[in-house]
Amino acid sequence: MSLGLVILLVSFVFLVLIDAPIAVALGLSAVVYLLISDLAPLMIVAQRMVAGIDSFTLLAIPLFLLAGTLMVQGGLAPRIVAFCAAIVGRGTGGLAIVMIAACMMFGSLSGSGVADVVAIGSMMLPAMKERGYHPGFSSAALGCAGSLGTVIPPSIVLIVYGTATNTSIGQLFVGAIVPGVMLGLGLMIVAWWISRKNGWKGGEAFSWPVLGRTFIEAIPALIAPLIIVGGIRFGVFTPTEAAGIGVVYALLTGTLLYRSLTLRGIANLLRDTAEMTGSILFVIATASVFGWILAAEQVPQMAVNGIQALTDNATLALLMILLVVLVLGTFMESLAIILILAPVFLPMLTAYDINPVYFGILLTINLAIGANTPPLGIDLMAACRTAGIPMSASFRYLLPFIGVMALVMFLLVLFPQAITSVIGAS
């Protein structure tokens, strides 16, 4: 390991520890490296940043973000919640199960874990508190359920992974459906078990007329993911085109059907989307410089040689990689981890004959767990802020939810056919 690489990594870790924004930490540490090395002039920073975001596929990010916010403000999210509540009724843990199911459905519209947490949490947490659910339990369940937006298509994290590794985003979307459902069912079982011990119930009694009415009202929301994912799966349009169609669909339903969107509201949503997109693309741009330096320092080759020296077994190698990512996910943002490590791990996947689509889905599940693990735990943090409680108040209930997510990931490592058979890979 060269002195320059040591300085790069030390600078990055130091900046992260002093709570510098991740994009600043990536970019500034790269600048420090270039100043003390003779690899390239500083002009390369600007060139690599532009090259890093010069991708038509990345246009899907602002479009999916806009589609998600339009669907929240346009009235689709409340109808999803009402439909889920009508299905569950007053059963044990009913409101928690409703929240998890709503997060799964809304995750198929927003593509963002934090957006999922805020949109569903703002509607469900007050109702759960009124019914006696402990706010710490509600926040832990919401954070983990909201992070399913990281896994369930159209996931922004999967889009970034596909772009960074030149992997089919369409296959990633299709392959992530079964794991997303498995995670959601696992979280529901845990929520039911904890609620049973505490006597927490659902909302209104089950009623066929109410179920029918809420189903009809929710049809536009239920159709949206079928259009987006189905269109990509059958080659009707690309992920970026699907995102654009999602925006048009959200605009039409919000303005003509539900009439919940106004011109001023749309203008505010465009501004918010621009701000979110800017922060995401800034991370991608600076990570491109950082990743280019890692490649120049032959870090991917060193990683492959190091893992191969320890084991020849592909499953063990995969578990080692996921363990590293799990630790990093506790204090680093998901997109930064993908942009830094995915290109590093790519040669390793080739060496062990691991399907990159399969690995990408496992990686997103791992990052969903990290998004709820302190000290960073961005989805858990958003859930606790929405509930108005300190993050520590959720720790008592967090472990079972994290545990079932880790169990699902481990099962997918042992039985990769759950993913590879869907995407048509061996």
Coordinates of C-alpha atoms in Angstrom, one line a residue:
M1 CA 0.0 0.0 0.0
S2 CA 1.5 3.3 -1.1
L3 CA 1.9 6.4 1.1
G4 CA -0.6 8.3 -1.1
L5 CA -3.3 5.6 -0.6
V6 CA -2.8 5.7 3.1
I7 CA -3.2 9.5 3.1
L8 CA -6.3 9.2 1.0
L9 CA -8.0 6.7 3.3
V10 CA -6.9 8.5 6.5
S11 CA -8.1 11.8 5.2
F12 CA -11.4 10.3 4.2
V13 CA -11.9 8.5 7.6
F14 CA -10.9 11.7 9.5
L15 CA -13.4 13.8 7.6
V16 CA -16.2 11.3 8.1
L17 CA -15.4 11.2 11.9
I18 CA -15.7 14.9 12.2
D19 CA -19.1 14.7 10.5
A20 CA -18.2 16.3 7.2
P21 CA -20.8 15.7 4.5
I22 CA -19.9 12.5 2.7
A23 CA -19.6 14.2 -0.7
V24 CA -17.1 16.7 0.9
A25 CA -15.2 13.9 2.5
L26 CA -14.9 12.0 -0.8
G27 CA -13.9 15.0 -2.8
L28 CA -11.5 16.7 -0.3
S29 CA -9.6 13.5 0.5
A30 CA -9.2 13.0 -3.3
V31 CA -7.8 16.5 -3.6
V32 CA -5.4 15.9 -0.7
Y33 CA -4.2 12.7 -2.4
L34 CA -3.6 14.5 -5.7
L35 CA -1.7 17.3 -4.0
I36 CA 0.9 14.9 -2.5
S37 CA 1.1 12.5 -5.4
D38 CA 2.1 12.9 -9.0
L39 CA -0.7 10.8 -10.4
A40 CA -2.5 13.6 -12.3
P41 CA -3.1 17.4 -12.1
L42 CA -6.0 18.8 -10.1
M43 CA -7.9 19.4 -13.3
I44 CA -8.7 15.6 -13.2
V45 CA -11.1 16.3 -10.3
A46 CA -13.4 18.4 -12.4
Q47 CA -13.1 16.0 -15.4
R48 CA -13.9 12.9 -13.3
M49 CA -16.8 14.6 -11.5
V50 CA -18.4 15.5 -14.8
A51 CA -17.7 12.0 -16.3
G52 CA -19.2 10.4 -13.1
I53 CA -22.6 11.9 -13.7
D54 CA -22.6 11.9 -17.5
S55 CA -25.1 9.1 -17.7
F56 CA -28.5 8.9 -19.2
T57 CA -29.5 6.2 -16.7
L58 CA -28.9 8.6 -13.8
L59 CA -31.7 10.8 -15.2
A60 CA -34.0 8.2 -13.6
I61 CA -33.1 9.4 -10.1
P62 CA -34.7 12.9 -10.3
L63 CA -37.6 11.5 -12.2
F64 CA -38.3 8.8 -9.7
L65 CA -37.9 11.2 -6.8
L66 CA -40.3 13.6 -8.5
A67 CA -42.8 10.8 -9.2
G68 CA -42.7 9.7 -5.5
T69 CA -43.3 13.2 -4.1
L70 CA -46.1 13.8 -6.6
M71 CA -47.8 10.6 -5.6
V72 CA -47.6 11.6 -1.9
Q73 CA -49.0 15.0 -2.4
G74 CA -51.4 13.8 -5.1
G75 CA -53.2 11.5 -2.7
L76 CA -51.9 8.1 -3.6
A77 CA -50.1 7.4 -0.3
P78 CA -53.2 7.9 2.0
R79 CA -55.2 5.6 -0.2
I80 CA -52.5 2.9 0.1
V81 CA -52.7 3.2 3.9
A82 CA -56.5 3.1 3.9
F83 CA -56.5 -0.1 1.7
C84 CA -53.9 -1.8 3.9
A85 CA -55.9 -0.9 7.1
A86 CA -59.1 -2.3 5.6
I87 CA -57.3 -5.6 4.9
V88 CA -55.9 -6.0 8.4
G89 CA -58.8 -4.8 10.5
R90 CA -58.4 -5.1 14.3
G91 CA -56.0 -8.1 14.3
T92 CA -53.1 -8.3 16.7
G93 CA -50.4 -5.8 15.7
G94 CA -52.8 -4.5 13.0
L95 CA -51.5 -1.0 12.8
A96 CA -47.9 -2.1 12.7
I97 CA -48.7 -4.6 9.9
V98 CA -50.6 -1.9 8.0
M99 CA -47.6 0.5 8.3
I100 CA -45.2 -2.2 7.0
A101 CA -47.5 -3.2 4.1
A102 CA -48.0 0.5 3.3
C103 CA -44.2 1.1 3.3
M104 CA -43.8 -1.9 0.9
M105 CA -46.4 -0.5 -1.5
F106 CA -45.2 3.1 -1.3
G107 CA -41.6 1.9 -1.7
S108 CA -42.6 0.6 -5.1
L109 CA -43.5 4.2 -6.0
S110 CA -40.9 6.4 -4.3
G111 CA -37.6 4.4 -4.6
S112 CA -36.3 6.1 -1.5
G113 CA -36.1 4.8 2.1
V114 CA -36.3 8.2 3.8
A115 CA -39.2 9.3 1.6
D116 CA -41.0 6.1 2.5
V117 CA -40.4 6.7 6.2
V118 CA -41.6 10.3 6.2
A119 CA -44.6 9.8 4.0
I120 CA -46.0 6.7 5.8
G121 CA -44.8 7.6 9.2
S122 CA -46.5 11.0 9.2
M123 CA -49.8 9.2 8.7
M124 CA -49.3 6.1 10.8
L125 CA -47.3 7.1 13.9
P126 CA -50.0 9.4 15.5
A127 CA -52.6 6.7 15.0
M128 CA -50.3 4.0 16.5
K129 CA -49.6 6.2 19.5
E130 CA -53.3 6.8 20.1
R131 CA -53.8 3.0 20.1
G132 CA -51.2 2.5 22.7
Y133 CA -48.2 1.4 20.6
H134 CA -44.9 2.3 22.2
P135 CA -43.3 5.1 20.1
G136 CA -39.9 3.2 20.2
F137 CA -41.5 0.1 18.7
S138 CA -43.4 2.1 16.1
S139 CA -40.2 4.0 15.1
A140 CA -38.1 0.8 14.9
A141 CA -40.7 -0.9 12.7
L142 CA -41.1 2.2 10.5
G143 CA -37.4 2.6 10.0
C144 CA -36.9 -1.0 8.9
A145 CA -40.1 -1.1 6.8
G146 CA -39.2 2.3 5.2
S147 CA -35.8 0.9 4.2
L148 CA -37.5 -1.6 2.0
G149 CA -37.7 1.3 -0.5
T150 CA -34.0 0.7 -0.9
V151 CA -34.7 -2.9 -2.1
I152 CA -38.1 -2.9 -3.7
P153 CA -38.0 -1.5 -7.3
P154 CA -37.8 1.2 -8.5
S155 CA -35.0 1.6 -6.0
I156 CA -32.6 4.6 -6.4
V157 CA -29.9 2.5 -4.8
L158 CA -30.3 -0.2 -7.4
I159 CA -30.2 2.4 -10.1
V160 CA -26.9 3.8 -8.8
Y161 CA -25.4 0.2 -8.4
G162 CA -26.4 -0.7 -11.9
T163 CA -24.8 2.5 -13.3
A164 CA -21.6 2.0 -11.2
T165 CA -21.2 -1.6 -12.3
N166 CA -22.7 -1.5 -15.8
T167 CA -25.3 -4.1 -14.6
S168 CA -28.8 -4.4 -16.1
I169 CA -31.1 -2.2 -14.0
G170 CA -34.1 -4.0 -15.4
Q171 CA -32.8 -7.3 -14.1
L172 CA -32.0 -5.7 -10.8
F173 CA -35.6 -4.5 -10.5
V174 CA -37.1 -7.9 -11.3
G175 CA -34.7 -9.8 -9.1
A176 CA -35.4 -7.6 -6.1
I177 CA -39.2 -8.2 -6.0
V178 CA -39.0 -11.6 -4.2
P179 CA -36.4 -10.5 -1.6
G180 CA -38.4 -7.3 -1.0
V181 CA -41.6 -9.4 -0.3
M182 CA -39.6 -11.8 2.0
L183 CA -38.3 -8.9 4.0
G184 CA -41.7 -7.3 4.4
L185 CA -43.3 -10.6 5.5
G186 CA -40.4 -11.1 8.0
L187 CA -41.0 -7.7 9.5
M188 CA -44.7 -8.3 9.7
I189 CA -44.1 -11.5 11.7
V190 CA -41.8 -9.7 14.1
A191 CA -44.3 -6.9 14.5
W192 CA -47.1 -9.4 15.2
W193 CA -45.0 -11.3 17.8
I194 CA -44.1 -8.1 19.7
S195 CA -47.6 -6.7 19.5
R196 CA -49.0 -10.0 20.8
K197 CA -46.9 -9.8 23.9
N198 CA -48.0 -6.2 24.5
G199 CA -51.7 -6.5 23.5
W200 CA -51.5 -4.0 20.7
K201 CA -54.3 -4.3 18.1
G202 CA -55.4 -2.8 14.8
G203 CA -57.8 0.0 13.9
E204 CA -61.4 -0.5 12.7
A205 CA -63.1 -3.9 12.4
F206 CA -62.8 -5.7 9.1
S207 CA -65.6 -4.9 6.7
W208 CA -66.1 -6.2 3.2
P209 CA -67.8 -2.9 2.0
V210 CA -64.9 -0.8 3.4
L211 CA -62.4 -3.2 1.8
G212 CA -64.1 -2.9 -1.6
R213 CA -64.3 0.9 -1.4
T214 CA -60.7 1.4 -0.3
F215 CA -59.5 -1.1 -3.0
I216 CA -61.3 0.8 -5.7
E217 CA -59.8 4.1 -4.4
A218 CA -56.3 2.5 -4.3
I219 CA -56.4 1.0 -7.8
P220 CA -54.5 4.0 -9.3
A221 CA -51.8 3.5 -6.7
L222 CA -51.6 -0.2 -7.2
I223 CA -51.4 0.1 -10.9
A224 CA -48.4 2.4 -10.9
P225 CA -45.7 -0.1 -9.8
L226 CA -47.2 -2.7 -12.3
I227 CA -46.8 -0.2 -15.1
I228 CA -43.2 0.8 -14.1
V229 CA -41.7 -2.6 -13.2
G230 CA -43.8 -4.5 -15.7
G231 CA -42.8 -2.2 -18.5
I232 CA -39.2 -2.6 -17.7
R233 CA -39.5 -6.4 -17.3
F234 CA -41.1 -6.9 -20.7
G235 CA -38.8 -4.4 -22.5
V236 CA -41.5 -1.8 -23.2
F237 CA -39.3 1.0 -21.9
T238 CA -36.0 1.6 -20.1
P239 CA -35.8 2.5 -16.4
T240 CA -35.3 6.1 -17.3
E241 CA -38.3 6.1 -19.6
A242 CA -40.2 4.3 -16.9
A243 CA -39.4 7.1 -14.4
G244 CA -40.7 9.7 -16.9
I245 CA -43.9 7.7 -17.3
G246 CA -44.2 7.6 -13.5
V247 CA -44.0 11.4 -13.4
V248 CA -46.7 11.8 -16.1
Y249 CA -48.9 9.2 -14.3
A250 CA -48.5 10.9 -10.9
L251 CA -49.3 14.3 -12.5
L252 CA -52.4 13.0 -14.2
T253 CA -53.8 11.2 -11.2
G254 CA -53.0 14.0 -8.8
T255 CA -54.5 16.8 -10.9
L256 CA -57.3 15.1 -12.9
L257 CA -58.4 12.2 -10.7
Y258 CA -57.8 13.2 -7.1
R259 CA -57.4 16.9 -7.7
S260 CA -54.9 17.2 -4.9
L261 CA -52.1 18.9 -6.8
T262 CA -52.0 22.7 -7.5
L263 CA -49.5 24.7 -9.6
R264 CA -47.9 26.1 -6.5
G265 CA -47.7 22.7 -4.9
I266 CA -46.1 21.3 -8.1
A267 CA -43.6 24.1 -8.1
N268 CA -42.6 23.4 -4.5
L269 CA -42.2 19.7 -5.3
L270 CA -39.9 20.6 -8.3
R271 CA -37.8 22.7 -6.0
D272 CA -37.5 19.9 -3.4
T273 CA -36.7 17.3 -6.1
A274 CA -33.9 19.6 -7.5
E275 CA -32.4 19.9 -4.0
M276 CA -32.5 16.1 -3.3
T277 CA -31.1 15.4 -6.8
G278 CA -28.3 17.9 -6.3
S279 CA -27.2 16.3 -3.1
I280 CA -27.3 12.8 -4.6
L281 CA -25.4 13.7 -7.8
F282 CA -22.8 15.6 -5.8
V283 CA -22.1 12.3 -3.9
I284 CA -21.9 10.4 -7.2
A285 CA -19.6 13.0 -8.8
T286 CA -17.1 13.1 -5.9
A287 CA -17.2 9.3 -5.5
S288 CA -16.3 9.0 -9.1
V289 CA -13.0 10.8 -8.4
F290 CA -12.4 8.7 -5.3
G291 CA -13.1 5.5 -7.1
W292 CA -10.8 6.5 -10.0
I293 CA -8.0 6.9 -7.5
L294 CA -8.7 3.5 -5.9
A295 CA -8.6 1.9 -9.3
A296 CA -5.3 3.7 -10.2
E297 CA -3.8 2.4 -6.9
Q298 CA -5.0 -1.2 -7.9
V299 CA -7.2 -1.5 -4.8
P300 CA -9.6 -3.9 -6.5
Q301 CA -6.8 -6.2 -7.4
M302 CA -5.5 -6.1 -3.8
A303 CA -9.0 -6.9 -2.5
V304 CA -9.4 -9.9 -4.8
N305 CA -6.0 -11.2 -3.9
G306 CA -6.6 -10.7 -0.1
I307 CA -10.0 -12.6 -0.2
Q308 CA -8.7 -15.3 -2.4
A309 CA -5.8 -15.9 0.0
L310 CA -8.3 -16.5 2.8
T311 CA -10.8 -18.8 1.0
D312 CA -11.6 -20.4 -2.3
N313 CA -15.3 -20.9 -1.4
A314 CA -17.6 -18.4 -3.1
T315 CA -20.2 -18.5 -0.3
L316 CA -17.6 -17.7 2.3
A317 CA -16.1 -14.9 0.2
L318 CA -19.6 -13.5 -0.3
L319 CA -20.3 -13.6 3.5
M320 CA -17.0 -11.8 4.1
I321 CA -17.8 -9.1 1.7
L322 CA -21.3 -8.6 3.2
L323 CA -19.8 -8.4 6.7
V324 CA -17.5 -5.6 5.6
V325 CA -20.4 -3.7 4.0
L326 CA -22.5 -4.3 7.1
V327 CA -19.9 -2.7 9.3
L328 CA -19.4 0.2 6.9
G329 CA -23.2 0.7 6.7
T330 CA -23.4 1.6 10.3
F331 CA -21.6 4.9 9.8
M332 CA -21.6 5.6 6.0
E333 CA -24.3 6.6 3.6
S334 CA -25.6 3.9 1.2
L335 CA -24.8 5.6 -2.1
A336 CA -21.2 6.4 -1.0
I337 CA -20.7 2.7 -0.1
I338 CA -21.9 1.5 -3.4
L339 CA -20.0 4.0 -5.5
I340 CA -16.7 3.4 -3.6
L341 CA -16.9 -0.4 -3.1
A342 CA -19.0 -1.8 -6.0
P343 CA -16.2 -1.2 -8.5
V344 CA -13.8 -2.7 -6.0
F345 CA -15.8 -5.8 -5.6
L346 CA -16.6 -6.3 -9.3
P347 CA -13.4 -8.1 -10.1
M348 CA -14.0 -10.3 -7.1
L349 CA -17.4 -11.3 -8.4
T350 CA -15.8 -12.4 -11.6
A351 CA -13.2 -14.4 -9.8
Y352 CA -15.7 -16.3 -7.7
D353 CA -18.3 -16.5 -10.5
I354 CA -20.9 -14.5 -8.5
N355 CA -23.7 -13.0 -10.6
P356 CA -23.5 -9.2 -10.3
V357 CA -27.3 -8.8 -10.3
Y358 CA -27.6 -11.3 -7.4
F359 CA -24.8 -9.5 -5.5
G360 CA -26.3 -6.1 -6.1
I361 CA -29.6 -7.2 -4.5
L362 CA -27.8 -8.7 -1.5
L363 CA -25.9 -5.5 -1.2
T364 CA -29.0 -3.4 -1.1
I365 CA -30.5 -5.6 1.6
N366 CA -27.3 -5.1 3.6
L367 CA -27.5 -1.4 3.1
A368 CA -31.1 -1.4 4.3
I369 CA -29.9 -3.0 7.5
G370 CA -27.2 -0.5 7.8
A371 CA -29.7 2.3 7.3
N372 CA -31.3 1.3 10.7
T373 CA -28.1 0.6 12.6
P374 CA -26.6 3.2 14.9
P375 CA -24.6 5.5 15.0
L376 CA -25.8 6.7 11.5
G377 CA -28.9 4.7 10.8
I378 CA -30.4 7.3 8.5
D379 CA -33.8 5.6 8.1
L380 CA -34.1 4.9 11.8
M381 CA -33.1 8.5 12.5
A382 CA -35.8 9.8 10.2
A383 CA -38.4 7.5 11.8
C384 CA -37.5 8.7 15.3
R385 CA -37.6 12.4 14.2
T386 CA -41.0 11.8 12.7
A387 CA -42.1 10.3 16.0
G388 CA -40.5 13.0 18.1
I389 CA -38.4 10.7 20.2
P390 CA -34.6 10.2 20.6
M391 CA -33.1 7.3 18.6
S392 CA -32.1 5.5 21.8
A393 CA -35.8 5.0 22.7
S394 CA -36.1 2.6 19.7
F395 CA -33.1 0.4 20.6
R396 CA -35.2 -1.9 22.8
Y397 CA -37.3 -3.0 19.9
L398 CA -34.8 -2.7 17.1
L399 CA -32.9 -5.9 17.4
P400 CA -35.7 -8.4 16.3
F401 CA -36.4 -6.3 13.2
I402 CA -32.7 -6.1 12.3
G403 CA -32.3 -9.8 13.0
V404 CA -35.1 -10.9 10.7
M405 CA -33.7 -8.7 7.9
A406 CA -30.2 -10.3 8.4
L407 CA -31.9 -13.8 8.4
V408 CA -33.5 -13.1 5.0
M409 CA -30.2 -12.0 3.6
F410 CA -28.4 -15.1 5.0
L411 CA -31.1 -17.3 3.5
L412 CA -30.6 -15.7 0.1
V413 CA -26.9 -16.3 0.4
L414 CA -27.6 -20.0 1.0
F415 CA -30.4 -20.2 -1.6
P416 CA -29.4 -17.9 -4.5
Q417 CA -32.0 -19.5 -6.7
A418 CA -34.7 -17.3 -5.1
I419 CA -33.1 -14.5 -7.1
T420 CA -31.2 -16.1 -10.0
S421 CA -34.1 -18.2 -11.2
V422 CA -36.2 -15.0 -11.5
I423 CA -33.7 -13.2 -13.6
G424 CA -32.8 -16.2 -15.7
A425 CA -29.2 -16.6 -14.4
S426 CA -27.5 -19.7 -13.3

